PDB file of C-alpha atoms in Angstrom:
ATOM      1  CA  UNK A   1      12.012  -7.881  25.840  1.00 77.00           C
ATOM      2  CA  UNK A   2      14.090  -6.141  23.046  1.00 89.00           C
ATOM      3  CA  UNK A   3      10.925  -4.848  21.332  1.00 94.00           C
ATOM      4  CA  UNK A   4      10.378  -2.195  24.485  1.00 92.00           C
ATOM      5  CA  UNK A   5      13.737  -3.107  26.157  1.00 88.00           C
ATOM      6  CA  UNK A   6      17.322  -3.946  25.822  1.00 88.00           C
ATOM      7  CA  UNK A   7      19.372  -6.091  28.706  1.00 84.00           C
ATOM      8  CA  UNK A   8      22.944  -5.546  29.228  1.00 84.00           C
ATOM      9  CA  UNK A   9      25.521  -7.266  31.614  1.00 83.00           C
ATOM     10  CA  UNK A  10      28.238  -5.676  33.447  1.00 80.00           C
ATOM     11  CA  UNK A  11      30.896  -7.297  36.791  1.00 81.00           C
ATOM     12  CA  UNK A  12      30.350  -4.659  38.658  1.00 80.00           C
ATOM     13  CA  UNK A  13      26.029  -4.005  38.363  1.00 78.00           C
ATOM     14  CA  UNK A  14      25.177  -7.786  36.934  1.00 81.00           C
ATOM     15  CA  UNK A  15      22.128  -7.662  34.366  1.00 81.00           C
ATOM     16  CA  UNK A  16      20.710  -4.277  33.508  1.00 82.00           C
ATOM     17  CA  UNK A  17      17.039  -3.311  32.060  1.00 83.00           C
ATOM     18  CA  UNK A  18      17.471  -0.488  29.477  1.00 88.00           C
ATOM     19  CA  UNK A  19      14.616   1.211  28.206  1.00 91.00           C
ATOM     20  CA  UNK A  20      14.020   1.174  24.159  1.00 93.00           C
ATOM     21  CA  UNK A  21      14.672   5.154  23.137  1.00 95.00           C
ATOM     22  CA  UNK A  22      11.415   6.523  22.848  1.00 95.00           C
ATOM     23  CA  UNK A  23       9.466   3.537  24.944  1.00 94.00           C
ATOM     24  CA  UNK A  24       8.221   6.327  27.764  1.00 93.00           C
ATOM     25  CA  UNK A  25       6.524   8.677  24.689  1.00 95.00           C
ATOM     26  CA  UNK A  26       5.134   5.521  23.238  1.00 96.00           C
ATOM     27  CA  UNK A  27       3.698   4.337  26.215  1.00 93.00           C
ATOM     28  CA  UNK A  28       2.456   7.788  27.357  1.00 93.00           C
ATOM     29  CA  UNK A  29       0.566   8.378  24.028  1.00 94.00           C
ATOM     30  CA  UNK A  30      -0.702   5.344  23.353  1.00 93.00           C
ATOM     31  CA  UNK A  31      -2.420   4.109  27.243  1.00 92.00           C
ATOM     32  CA  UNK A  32      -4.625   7.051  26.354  1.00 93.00           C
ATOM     33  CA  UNK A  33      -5.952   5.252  23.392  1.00 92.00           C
ATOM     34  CA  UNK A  34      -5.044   1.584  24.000  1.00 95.00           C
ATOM     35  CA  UNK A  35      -5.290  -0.927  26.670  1.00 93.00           C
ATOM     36  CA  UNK A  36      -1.679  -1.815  27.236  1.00 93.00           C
ATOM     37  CA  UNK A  37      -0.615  -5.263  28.172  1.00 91.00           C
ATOM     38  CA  UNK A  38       3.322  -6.281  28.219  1.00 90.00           C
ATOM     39  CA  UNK A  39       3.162 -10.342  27.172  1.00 90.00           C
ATOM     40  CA  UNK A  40       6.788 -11.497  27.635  1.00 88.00           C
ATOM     41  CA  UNK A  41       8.220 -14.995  27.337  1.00 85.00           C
ATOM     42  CA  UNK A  42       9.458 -15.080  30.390  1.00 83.00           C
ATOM     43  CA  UNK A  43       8.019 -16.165  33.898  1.00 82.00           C
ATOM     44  CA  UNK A  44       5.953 -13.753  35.932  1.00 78.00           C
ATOM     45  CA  UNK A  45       8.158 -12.974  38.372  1.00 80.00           C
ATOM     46  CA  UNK A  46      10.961 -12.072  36.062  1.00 83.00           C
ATOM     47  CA  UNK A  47       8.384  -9.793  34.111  1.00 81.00           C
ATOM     48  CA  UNK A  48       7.675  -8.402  37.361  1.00 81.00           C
ATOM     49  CA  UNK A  49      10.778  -7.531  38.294  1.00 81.00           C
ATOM     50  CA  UNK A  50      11.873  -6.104  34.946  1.00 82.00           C
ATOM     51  CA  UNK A  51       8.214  -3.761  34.653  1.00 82.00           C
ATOM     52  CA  UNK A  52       9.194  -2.461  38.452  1.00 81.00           C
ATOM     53  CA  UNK A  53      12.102  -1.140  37.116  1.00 78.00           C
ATOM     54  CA  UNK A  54      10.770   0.090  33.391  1.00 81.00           C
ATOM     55  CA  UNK A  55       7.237   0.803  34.418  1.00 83.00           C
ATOM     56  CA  UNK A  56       7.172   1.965  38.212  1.00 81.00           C
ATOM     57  CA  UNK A  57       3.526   3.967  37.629  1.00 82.00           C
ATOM     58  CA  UNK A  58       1.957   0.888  36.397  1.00 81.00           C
ATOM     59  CA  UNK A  59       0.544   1.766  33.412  1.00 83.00           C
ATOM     60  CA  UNK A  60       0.312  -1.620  32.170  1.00 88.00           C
ATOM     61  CA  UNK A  61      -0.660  -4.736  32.200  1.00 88.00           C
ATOM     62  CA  UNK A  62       1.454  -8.212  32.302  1.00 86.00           C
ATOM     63  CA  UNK A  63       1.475 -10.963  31.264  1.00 87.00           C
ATOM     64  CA  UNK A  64       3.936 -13.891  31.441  1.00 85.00           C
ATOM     65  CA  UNK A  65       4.969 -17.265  29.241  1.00 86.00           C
ATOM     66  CA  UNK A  66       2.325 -19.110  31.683  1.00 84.00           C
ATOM     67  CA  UNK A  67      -0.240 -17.336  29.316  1.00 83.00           C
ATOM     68  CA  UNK A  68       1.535 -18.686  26.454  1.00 88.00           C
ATOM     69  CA  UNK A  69       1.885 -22.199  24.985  1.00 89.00           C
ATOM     70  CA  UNK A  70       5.328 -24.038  25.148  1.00 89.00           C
ATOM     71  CA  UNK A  71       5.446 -25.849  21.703  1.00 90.00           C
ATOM     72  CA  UNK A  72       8.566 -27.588  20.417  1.00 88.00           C
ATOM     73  CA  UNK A  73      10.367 -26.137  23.075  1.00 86.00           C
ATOM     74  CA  UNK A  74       9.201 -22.417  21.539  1.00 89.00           C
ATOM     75  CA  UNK A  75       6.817 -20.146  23.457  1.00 89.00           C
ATOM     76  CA  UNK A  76       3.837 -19.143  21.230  1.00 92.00           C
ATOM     77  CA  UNK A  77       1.815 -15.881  22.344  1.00 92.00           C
ATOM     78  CA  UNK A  78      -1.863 -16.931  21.912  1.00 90.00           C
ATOM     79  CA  UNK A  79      -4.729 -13.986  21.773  1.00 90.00           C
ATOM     80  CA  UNK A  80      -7.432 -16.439  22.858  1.00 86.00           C
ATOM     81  CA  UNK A  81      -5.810 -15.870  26.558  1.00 79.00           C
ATOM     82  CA  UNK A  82      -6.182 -12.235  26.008  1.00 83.00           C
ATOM     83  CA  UNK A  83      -9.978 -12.766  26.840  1.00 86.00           C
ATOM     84  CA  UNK A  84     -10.585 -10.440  24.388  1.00 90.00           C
ATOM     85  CA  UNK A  85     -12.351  -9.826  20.895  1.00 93.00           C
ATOM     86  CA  UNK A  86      -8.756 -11.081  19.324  1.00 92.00           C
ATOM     87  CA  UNK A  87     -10.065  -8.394  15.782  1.00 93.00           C
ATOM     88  CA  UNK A  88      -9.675  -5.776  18.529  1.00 94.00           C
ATOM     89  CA  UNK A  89      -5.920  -6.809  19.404  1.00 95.00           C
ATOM     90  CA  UNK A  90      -2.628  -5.112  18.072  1.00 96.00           C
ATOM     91  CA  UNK A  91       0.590  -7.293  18.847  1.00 96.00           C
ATOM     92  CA  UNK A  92       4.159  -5.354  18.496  1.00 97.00           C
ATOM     93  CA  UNK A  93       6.611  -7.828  19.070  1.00 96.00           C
ATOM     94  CA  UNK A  94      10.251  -8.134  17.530  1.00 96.00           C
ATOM     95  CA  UNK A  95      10.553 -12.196  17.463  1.00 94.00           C
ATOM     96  CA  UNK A  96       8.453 -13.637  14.236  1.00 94.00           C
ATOM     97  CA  UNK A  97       8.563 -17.292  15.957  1.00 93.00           C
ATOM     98  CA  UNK A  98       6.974 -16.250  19.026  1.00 93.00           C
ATOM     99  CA  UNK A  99       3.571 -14.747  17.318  1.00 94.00           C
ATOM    100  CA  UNK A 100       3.570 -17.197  14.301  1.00 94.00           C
ATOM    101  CA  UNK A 101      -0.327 -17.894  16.282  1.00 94.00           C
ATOM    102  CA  UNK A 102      -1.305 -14.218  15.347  1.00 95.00           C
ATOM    103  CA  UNK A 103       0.621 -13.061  12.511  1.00 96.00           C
ATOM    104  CA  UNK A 104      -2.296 -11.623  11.285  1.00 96.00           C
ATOM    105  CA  UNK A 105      -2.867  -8.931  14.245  1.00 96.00           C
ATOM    106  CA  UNK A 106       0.764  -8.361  14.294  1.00 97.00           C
ATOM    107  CA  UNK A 107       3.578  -5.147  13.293  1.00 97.00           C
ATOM    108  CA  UNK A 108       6.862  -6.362  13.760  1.00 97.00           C
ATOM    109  CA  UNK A 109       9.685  -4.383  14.691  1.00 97.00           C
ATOM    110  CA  UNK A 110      13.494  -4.568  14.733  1.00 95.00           C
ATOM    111  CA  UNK A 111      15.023  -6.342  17.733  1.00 94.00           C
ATOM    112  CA  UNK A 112      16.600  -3.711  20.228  1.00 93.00           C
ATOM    113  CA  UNK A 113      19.853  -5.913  20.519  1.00 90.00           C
ATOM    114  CA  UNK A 114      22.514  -2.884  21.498  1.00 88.00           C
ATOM    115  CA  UNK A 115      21.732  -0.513  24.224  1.00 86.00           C
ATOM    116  CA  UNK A 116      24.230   1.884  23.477  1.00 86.00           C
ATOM    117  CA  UNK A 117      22.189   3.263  20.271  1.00 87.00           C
ATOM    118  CA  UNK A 118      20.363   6.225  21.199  1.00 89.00           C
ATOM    119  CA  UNK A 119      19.091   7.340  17.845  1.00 91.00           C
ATOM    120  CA  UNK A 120      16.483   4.330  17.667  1.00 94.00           C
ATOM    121  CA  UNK A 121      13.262   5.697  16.524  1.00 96.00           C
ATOM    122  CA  UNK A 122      11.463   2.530  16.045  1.00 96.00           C
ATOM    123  CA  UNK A 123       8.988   3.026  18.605  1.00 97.00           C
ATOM    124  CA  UNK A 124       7.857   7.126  18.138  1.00 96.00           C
ATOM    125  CA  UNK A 125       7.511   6.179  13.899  1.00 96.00           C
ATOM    126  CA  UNK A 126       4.781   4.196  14.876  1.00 97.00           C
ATOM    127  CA  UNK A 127       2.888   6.432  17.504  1.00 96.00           C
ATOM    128  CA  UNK A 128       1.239   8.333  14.183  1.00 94.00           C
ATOM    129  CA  UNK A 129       0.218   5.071  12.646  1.00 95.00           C
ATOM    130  CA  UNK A 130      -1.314   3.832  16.261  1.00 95.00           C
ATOM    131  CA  UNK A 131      -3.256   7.023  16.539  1.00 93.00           C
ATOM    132  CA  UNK A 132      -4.441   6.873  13.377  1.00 92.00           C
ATOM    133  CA  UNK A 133      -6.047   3.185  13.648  1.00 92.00           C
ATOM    134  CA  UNK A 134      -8.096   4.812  16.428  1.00 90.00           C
ATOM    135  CA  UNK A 135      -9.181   8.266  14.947  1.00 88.00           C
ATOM    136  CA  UNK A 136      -9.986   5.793  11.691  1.00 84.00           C
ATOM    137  CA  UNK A 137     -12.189   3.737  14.588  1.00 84.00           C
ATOM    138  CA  UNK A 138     -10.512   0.569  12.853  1.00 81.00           C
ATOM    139  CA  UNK A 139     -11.972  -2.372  14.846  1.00 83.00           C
ATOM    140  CA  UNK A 140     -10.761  -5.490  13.065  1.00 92.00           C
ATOM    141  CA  UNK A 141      -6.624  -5.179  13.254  1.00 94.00           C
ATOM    142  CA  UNK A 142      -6.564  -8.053  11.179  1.00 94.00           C
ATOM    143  CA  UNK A 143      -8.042  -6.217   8.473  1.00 94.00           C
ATOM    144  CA  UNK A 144      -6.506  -2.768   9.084  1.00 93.00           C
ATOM    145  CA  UNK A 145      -3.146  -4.656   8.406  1.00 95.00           C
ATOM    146  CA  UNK A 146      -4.058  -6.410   5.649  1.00 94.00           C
ATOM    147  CA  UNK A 147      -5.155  -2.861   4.038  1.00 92.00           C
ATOM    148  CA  UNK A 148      -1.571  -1.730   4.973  1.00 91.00           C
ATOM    149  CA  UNK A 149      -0.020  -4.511   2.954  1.00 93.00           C
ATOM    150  CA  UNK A 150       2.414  -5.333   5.668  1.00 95.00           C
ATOM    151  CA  UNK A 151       3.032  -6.868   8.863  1.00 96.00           C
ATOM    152  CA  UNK A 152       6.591  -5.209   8.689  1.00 96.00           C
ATOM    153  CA  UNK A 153       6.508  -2.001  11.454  1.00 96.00           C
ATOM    154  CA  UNK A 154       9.046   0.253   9.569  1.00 95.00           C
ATOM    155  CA  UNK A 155       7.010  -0.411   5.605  1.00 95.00           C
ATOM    156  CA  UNK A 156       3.814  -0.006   7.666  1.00 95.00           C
ATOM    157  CA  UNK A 157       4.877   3.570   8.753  1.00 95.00           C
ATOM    158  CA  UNK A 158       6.448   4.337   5.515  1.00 94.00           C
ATOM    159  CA  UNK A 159       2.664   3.449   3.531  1.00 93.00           C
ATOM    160  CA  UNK A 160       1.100   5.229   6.367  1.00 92.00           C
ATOM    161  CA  UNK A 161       3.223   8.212   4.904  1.00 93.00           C
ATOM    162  CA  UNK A 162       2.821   7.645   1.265  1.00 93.00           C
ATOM    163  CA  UNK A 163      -0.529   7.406   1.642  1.00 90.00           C
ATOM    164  CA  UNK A 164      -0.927  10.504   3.987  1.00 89.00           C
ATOM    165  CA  UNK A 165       1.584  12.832   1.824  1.00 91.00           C
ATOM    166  CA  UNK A 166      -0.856  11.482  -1.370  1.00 90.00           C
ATOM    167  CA  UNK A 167      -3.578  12.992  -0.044  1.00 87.00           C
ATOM    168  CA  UNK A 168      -2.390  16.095   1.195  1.00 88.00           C
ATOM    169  CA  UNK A 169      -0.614  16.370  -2.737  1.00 90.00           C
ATOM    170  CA  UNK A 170      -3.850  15.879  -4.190  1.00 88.00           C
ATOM    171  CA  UNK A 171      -5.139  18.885  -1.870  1.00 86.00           C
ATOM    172  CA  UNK A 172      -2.440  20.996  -2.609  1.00 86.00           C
ATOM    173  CA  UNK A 173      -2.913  20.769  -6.114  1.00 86.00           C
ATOM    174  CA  UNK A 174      -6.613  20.790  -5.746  1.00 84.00           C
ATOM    175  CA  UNK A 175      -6.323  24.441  -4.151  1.00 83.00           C
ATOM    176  CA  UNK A 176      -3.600  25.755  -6.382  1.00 82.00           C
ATOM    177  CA  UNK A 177      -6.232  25.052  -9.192  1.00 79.00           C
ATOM    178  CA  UNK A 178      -8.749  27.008  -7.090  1.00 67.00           C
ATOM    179  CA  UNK A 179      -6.330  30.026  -6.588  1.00 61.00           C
ATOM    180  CA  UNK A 180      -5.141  30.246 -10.614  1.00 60.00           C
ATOM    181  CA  UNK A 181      -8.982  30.283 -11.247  1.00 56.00           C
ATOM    182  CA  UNK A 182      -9.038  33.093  -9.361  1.00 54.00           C
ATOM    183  CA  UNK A 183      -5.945  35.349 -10.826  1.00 57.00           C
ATOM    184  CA  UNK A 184      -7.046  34.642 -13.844  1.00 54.00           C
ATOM    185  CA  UNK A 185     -10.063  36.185 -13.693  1.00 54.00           C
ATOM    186  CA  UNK A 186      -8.524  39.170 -12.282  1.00 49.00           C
ATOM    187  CA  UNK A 187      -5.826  39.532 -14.954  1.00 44.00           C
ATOM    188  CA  UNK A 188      -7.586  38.671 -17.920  1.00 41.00           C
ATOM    189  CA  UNK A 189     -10.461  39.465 -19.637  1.00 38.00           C
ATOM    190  CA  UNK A 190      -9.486  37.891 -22.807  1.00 38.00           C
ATOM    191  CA  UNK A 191     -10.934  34.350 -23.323  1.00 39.00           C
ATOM    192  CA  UNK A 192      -8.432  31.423 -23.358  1.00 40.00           C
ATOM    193  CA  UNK A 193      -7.885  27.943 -24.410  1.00 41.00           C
ATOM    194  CA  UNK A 194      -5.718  25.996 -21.874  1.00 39.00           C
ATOM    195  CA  UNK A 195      -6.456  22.379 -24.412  1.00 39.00           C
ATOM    196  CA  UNK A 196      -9.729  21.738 -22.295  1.00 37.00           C
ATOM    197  CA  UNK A 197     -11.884  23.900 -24.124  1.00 41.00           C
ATOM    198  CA  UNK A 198     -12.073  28.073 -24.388  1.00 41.00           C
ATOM    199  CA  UNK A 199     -12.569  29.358 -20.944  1.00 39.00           C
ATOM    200  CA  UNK A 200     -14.676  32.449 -20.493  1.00 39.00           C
ATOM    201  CA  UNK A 201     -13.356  35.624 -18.750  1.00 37.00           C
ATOM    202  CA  UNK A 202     -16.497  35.652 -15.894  1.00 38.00           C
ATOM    203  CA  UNK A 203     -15.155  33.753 -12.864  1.00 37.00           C
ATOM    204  CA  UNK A 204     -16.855  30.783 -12.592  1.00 37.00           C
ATOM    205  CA  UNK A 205     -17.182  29.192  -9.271  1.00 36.00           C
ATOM    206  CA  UNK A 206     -14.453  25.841 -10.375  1.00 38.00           C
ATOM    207  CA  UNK A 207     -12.694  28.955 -10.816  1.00 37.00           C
ATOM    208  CA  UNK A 208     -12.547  30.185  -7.452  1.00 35.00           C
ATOM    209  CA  UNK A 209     -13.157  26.976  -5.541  1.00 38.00           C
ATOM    210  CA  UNK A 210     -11.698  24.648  -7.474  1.00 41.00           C
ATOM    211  CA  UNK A 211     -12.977  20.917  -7.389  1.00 42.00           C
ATOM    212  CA  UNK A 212     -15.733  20.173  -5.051  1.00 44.00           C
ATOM    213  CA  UNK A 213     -14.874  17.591  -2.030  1.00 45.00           C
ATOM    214  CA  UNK A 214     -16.443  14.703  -3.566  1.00 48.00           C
ATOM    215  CA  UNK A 215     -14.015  15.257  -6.843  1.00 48.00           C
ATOM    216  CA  UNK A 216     -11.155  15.718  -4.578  1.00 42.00           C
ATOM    217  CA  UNK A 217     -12.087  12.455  -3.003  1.00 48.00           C
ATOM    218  CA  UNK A 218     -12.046  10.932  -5.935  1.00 50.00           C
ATOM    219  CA  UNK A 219      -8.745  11.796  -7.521  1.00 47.00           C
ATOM    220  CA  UNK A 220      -7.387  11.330  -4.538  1.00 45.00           C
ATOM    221  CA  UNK A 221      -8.577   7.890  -4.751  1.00 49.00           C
ATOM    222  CA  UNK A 222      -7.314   7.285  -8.667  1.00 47.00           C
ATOM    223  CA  UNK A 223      -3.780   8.485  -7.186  1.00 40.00           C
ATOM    224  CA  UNK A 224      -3.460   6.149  -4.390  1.00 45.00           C
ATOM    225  CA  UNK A 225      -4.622   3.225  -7.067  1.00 47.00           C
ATOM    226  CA  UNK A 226      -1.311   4.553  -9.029  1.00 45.00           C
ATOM    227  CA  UNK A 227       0.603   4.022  -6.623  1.00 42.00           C
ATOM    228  CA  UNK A 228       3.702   1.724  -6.455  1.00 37.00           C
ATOM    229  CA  UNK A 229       3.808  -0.874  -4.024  1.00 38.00           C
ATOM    230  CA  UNK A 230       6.479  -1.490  -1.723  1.00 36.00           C
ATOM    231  CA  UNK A 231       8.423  -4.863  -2.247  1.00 35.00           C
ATOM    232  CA  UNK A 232       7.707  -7.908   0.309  1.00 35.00           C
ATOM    233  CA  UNK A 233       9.002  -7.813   3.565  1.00 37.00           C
ATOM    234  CA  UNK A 234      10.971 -10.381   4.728  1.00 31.00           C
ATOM    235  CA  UNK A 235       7.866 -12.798   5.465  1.00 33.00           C
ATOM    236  CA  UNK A 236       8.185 -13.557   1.561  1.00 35.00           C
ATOM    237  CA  UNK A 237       4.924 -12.841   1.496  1.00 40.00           C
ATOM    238  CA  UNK A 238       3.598 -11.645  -2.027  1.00 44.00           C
ATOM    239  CA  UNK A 239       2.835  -8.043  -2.276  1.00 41.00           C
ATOM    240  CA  UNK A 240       0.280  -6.490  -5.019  1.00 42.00           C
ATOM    241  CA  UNK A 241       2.081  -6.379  -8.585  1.00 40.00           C
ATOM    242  CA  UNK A 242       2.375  -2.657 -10.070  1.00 38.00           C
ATOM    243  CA  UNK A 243      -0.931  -3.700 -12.587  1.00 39.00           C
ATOM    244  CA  UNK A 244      -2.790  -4.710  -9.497  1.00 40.00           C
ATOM    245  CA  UNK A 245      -5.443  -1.718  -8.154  1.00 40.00           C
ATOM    246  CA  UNK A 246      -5.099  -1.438  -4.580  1.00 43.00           C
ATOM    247  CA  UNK A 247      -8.230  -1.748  -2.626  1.00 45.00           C
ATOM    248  CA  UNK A 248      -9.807   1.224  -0.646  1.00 48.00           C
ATOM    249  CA  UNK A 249      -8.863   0.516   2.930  1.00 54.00           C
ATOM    250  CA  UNK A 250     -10.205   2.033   6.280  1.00 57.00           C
ATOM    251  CA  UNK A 251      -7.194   4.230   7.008  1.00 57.00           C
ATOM    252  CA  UNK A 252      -7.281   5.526   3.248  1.00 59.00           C
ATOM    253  CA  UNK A 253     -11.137   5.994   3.696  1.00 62.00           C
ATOM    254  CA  UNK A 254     -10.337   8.119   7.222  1.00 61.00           C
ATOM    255  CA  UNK A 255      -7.633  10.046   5.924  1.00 62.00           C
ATOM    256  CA  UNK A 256      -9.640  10.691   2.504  1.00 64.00           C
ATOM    257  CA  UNK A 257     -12.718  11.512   4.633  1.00 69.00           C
ATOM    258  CA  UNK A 258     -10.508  14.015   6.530  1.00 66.00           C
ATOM    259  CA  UNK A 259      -9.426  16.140   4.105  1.00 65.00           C
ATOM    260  CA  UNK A 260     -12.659  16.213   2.124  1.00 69.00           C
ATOM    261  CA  UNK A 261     -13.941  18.020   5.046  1.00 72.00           C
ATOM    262  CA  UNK A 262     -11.008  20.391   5.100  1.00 67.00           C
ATOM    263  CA  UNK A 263     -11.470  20.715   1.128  1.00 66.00           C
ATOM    264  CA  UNK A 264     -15.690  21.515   1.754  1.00 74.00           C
ATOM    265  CA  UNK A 265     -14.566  24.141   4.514  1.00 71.00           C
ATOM    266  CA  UNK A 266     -11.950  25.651   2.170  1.00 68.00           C
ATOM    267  CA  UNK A 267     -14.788  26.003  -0.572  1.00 70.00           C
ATOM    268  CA  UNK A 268     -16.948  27.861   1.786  1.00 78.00           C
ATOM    269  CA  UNK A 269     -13.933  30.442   2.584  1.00 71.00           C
ATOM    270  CA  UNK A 270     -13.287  30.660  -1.372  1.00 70.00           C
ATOM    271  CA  UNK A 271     -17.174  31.199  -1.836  1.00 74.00           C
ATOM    272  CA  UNK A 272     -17.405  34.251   0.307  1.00 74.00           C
ATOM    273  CA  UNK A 273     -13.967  35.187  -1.586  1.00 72.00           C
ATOM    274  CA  UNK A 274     -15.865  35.315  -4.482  1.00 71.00           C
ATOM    275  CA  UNK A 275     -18.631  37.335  -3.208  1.00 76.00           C
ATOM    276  CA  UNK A 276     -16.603  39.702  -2.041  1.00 74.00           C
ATOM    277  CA  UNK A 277     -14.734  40.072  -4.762  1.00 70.00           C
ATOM    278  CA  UNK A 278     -18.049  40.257  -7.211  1.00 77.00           C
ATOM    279  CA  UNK A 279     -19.087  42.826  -4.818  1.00 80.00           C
ATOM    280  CA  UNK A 280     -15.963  44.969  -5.234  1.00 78.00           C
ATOM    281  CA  UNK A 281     -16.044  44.898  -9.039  1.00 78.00           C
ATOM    282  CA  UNK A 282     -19.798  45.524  -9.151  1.00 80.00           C
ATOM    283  CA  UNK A 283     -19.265  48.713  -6.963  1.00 81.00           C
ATOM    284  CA  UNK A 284     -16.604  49.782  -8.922  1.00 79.00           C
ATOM    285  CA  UNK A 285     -18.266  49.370 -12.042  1.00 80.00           C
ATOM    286  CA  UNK A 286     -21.458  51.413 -10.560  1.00 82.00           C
ATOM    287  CA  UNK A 287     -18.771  54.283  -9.286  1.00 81.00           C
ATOM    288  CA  UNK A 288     -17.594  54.124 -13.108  1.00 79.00           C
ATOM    289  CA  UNK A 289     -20.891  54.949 -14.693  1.00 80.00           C
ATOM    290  CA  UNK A 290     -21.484  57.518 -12.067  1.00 80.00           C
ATOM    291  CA  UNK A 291     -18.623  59.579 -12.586  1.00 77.00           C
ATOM    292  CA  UNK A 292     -19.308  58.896 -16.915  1.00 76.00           C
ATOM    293  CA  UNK A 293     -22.888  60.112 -16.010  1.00 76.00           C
ATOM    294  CA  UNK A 294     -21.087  63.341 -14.253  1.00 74.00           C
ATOM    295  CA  UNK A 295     -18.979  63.875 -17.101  1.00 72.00           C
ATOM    296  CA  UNK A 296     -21.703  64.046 -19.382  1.00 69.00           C
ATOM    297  CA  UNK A 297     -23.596  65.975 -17.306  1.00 64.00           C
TER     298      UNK A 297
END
């Protein structure tokens, strides 16, 4: 209950359910992508009476602790009840103890212990990361989140970032490249040497485009590898040294894939940039001779 809800307890209106801030975007966005079950520890009828009051549409799915074992006096979510392919499963929950059967499909996030904080943005961090697995078609969990690193919630949206903001870096830089190919062939028609060699003063089409897709693809790859890793999460579970190379997950592969696309469609736009711009000087050149060949005339 305090991963999508908070209780409180007053004299005067006994126990109250308070929705998580941000629980009815989360919800919203993600039924369109996920089947949505709510497994709570408690007994059906309690979950029913606290979903009534959280989730009157019925968007989703319950299920209680009788779909759970009782072990040492803990209750221990177990996927196997799910009757589902458990690869396919994602489990948010806030209580380590209570998923220590399926750490490894599992993003924890911070208990919602006090209702009265409103600025809680726990649940809409991770909507991006959620739609992502899908659009990435991940469908093994397990190994999506062992590509993350993490099965902390808040350091699996933050490498979700780094890696996204690496990537759209490496495009940045790859079309700044393209564009001061471009005014320099413009502006100069004096060869130069920039320490990889003398560049001519024709336009050459790395000039104008810049790298292909497959080159940005691959330095976008040898930045990620740079990259430094986050420090372990409170599982104490080892994370990848800064010598280690981090391997090429599915999400990195997506988002990679993604923008080589946008890079191959900015390469055609550049392209006919170039044309046009060969055209221009070509026609000017032609009206240059004419008017010399008037002039002598």
């Amino acid at each position: 209950e305090k991963t999508l809800m908070g209780s409180v307890y007053d004299a005067k209106h006994g126990w109250r359910h308070v929705k998580r801030p941000g629980y009815d975007k989360f919800i919203k966005a993600l039924s369109q992508y996920y089947e949505v079950v709510i497994f709570s520890e408690n007994d059906a009828g309690m979950v029913t009476e606290i979903m009534e009051s959280i989730d009157p549409e019925g968007v989703t799915h319950k299920l209680g602790s009788s779909a759970a074992e009782i072990r040492d006096g803990k209750v221990l979510k177990r996927l196997e009840y799910m009757n589902r392919d458990p690869r396919r499963i994602l489990v948010i929950d806030d209580n380590p103890e209570s998923v220590e059967l399926c750490m490894a499909n599992t993003l924890l996030v911070r208990p919602f212990d006090d209702v009265n904080i409103l600025h809680d943005r726990t649940l809409e961090n991770l909507i991006p990361l959620l739609q992502a697995f899908v659009h990435d078609g991940s469908v093994d969990f397990q190994r999506t989140l062992a590509d993350l690193g993490t099965h902390e919630a808040d350091e699996a949206v933050a490498e979700y970032r780094m890696r996204l903001s690496e990537v759209k870096q490496a495009e940045k830089r790859r079309r700044n490249r393209g564009l001061g190919g471009l005014l320099r062939g413009q502006t100069s028609a004096v060869s130069e040497d920039d320490g990889f060699g003398p560049r001519s003063a024709v336009l050459s089409p790395s000039d104008i485009v810049g790298s292909s897709a497959a080159e940005v693809a691959m330095n976008t790859a040898q930045l990620r590898e740079g990259a430094v890793p986050l420090e372990k999460n409170y599982f104490h579970k080892d994370k990848p040294k800064p010598s280690d190379v981090k391997k090429k997950g599915a999400l990195m592969a997506y988002l990679e894939k993604q923008e080589a696309q946008k890079a191959e469609e900015e390469n055609i736009k550049r392209n006919k940039m170039n044309e046009l711009y060969q055209q221009r000087m070509a026609a000017k050149a032609a009206a240059a001779q004419q008017a010399q060949a008037q002039e002598q005339d």
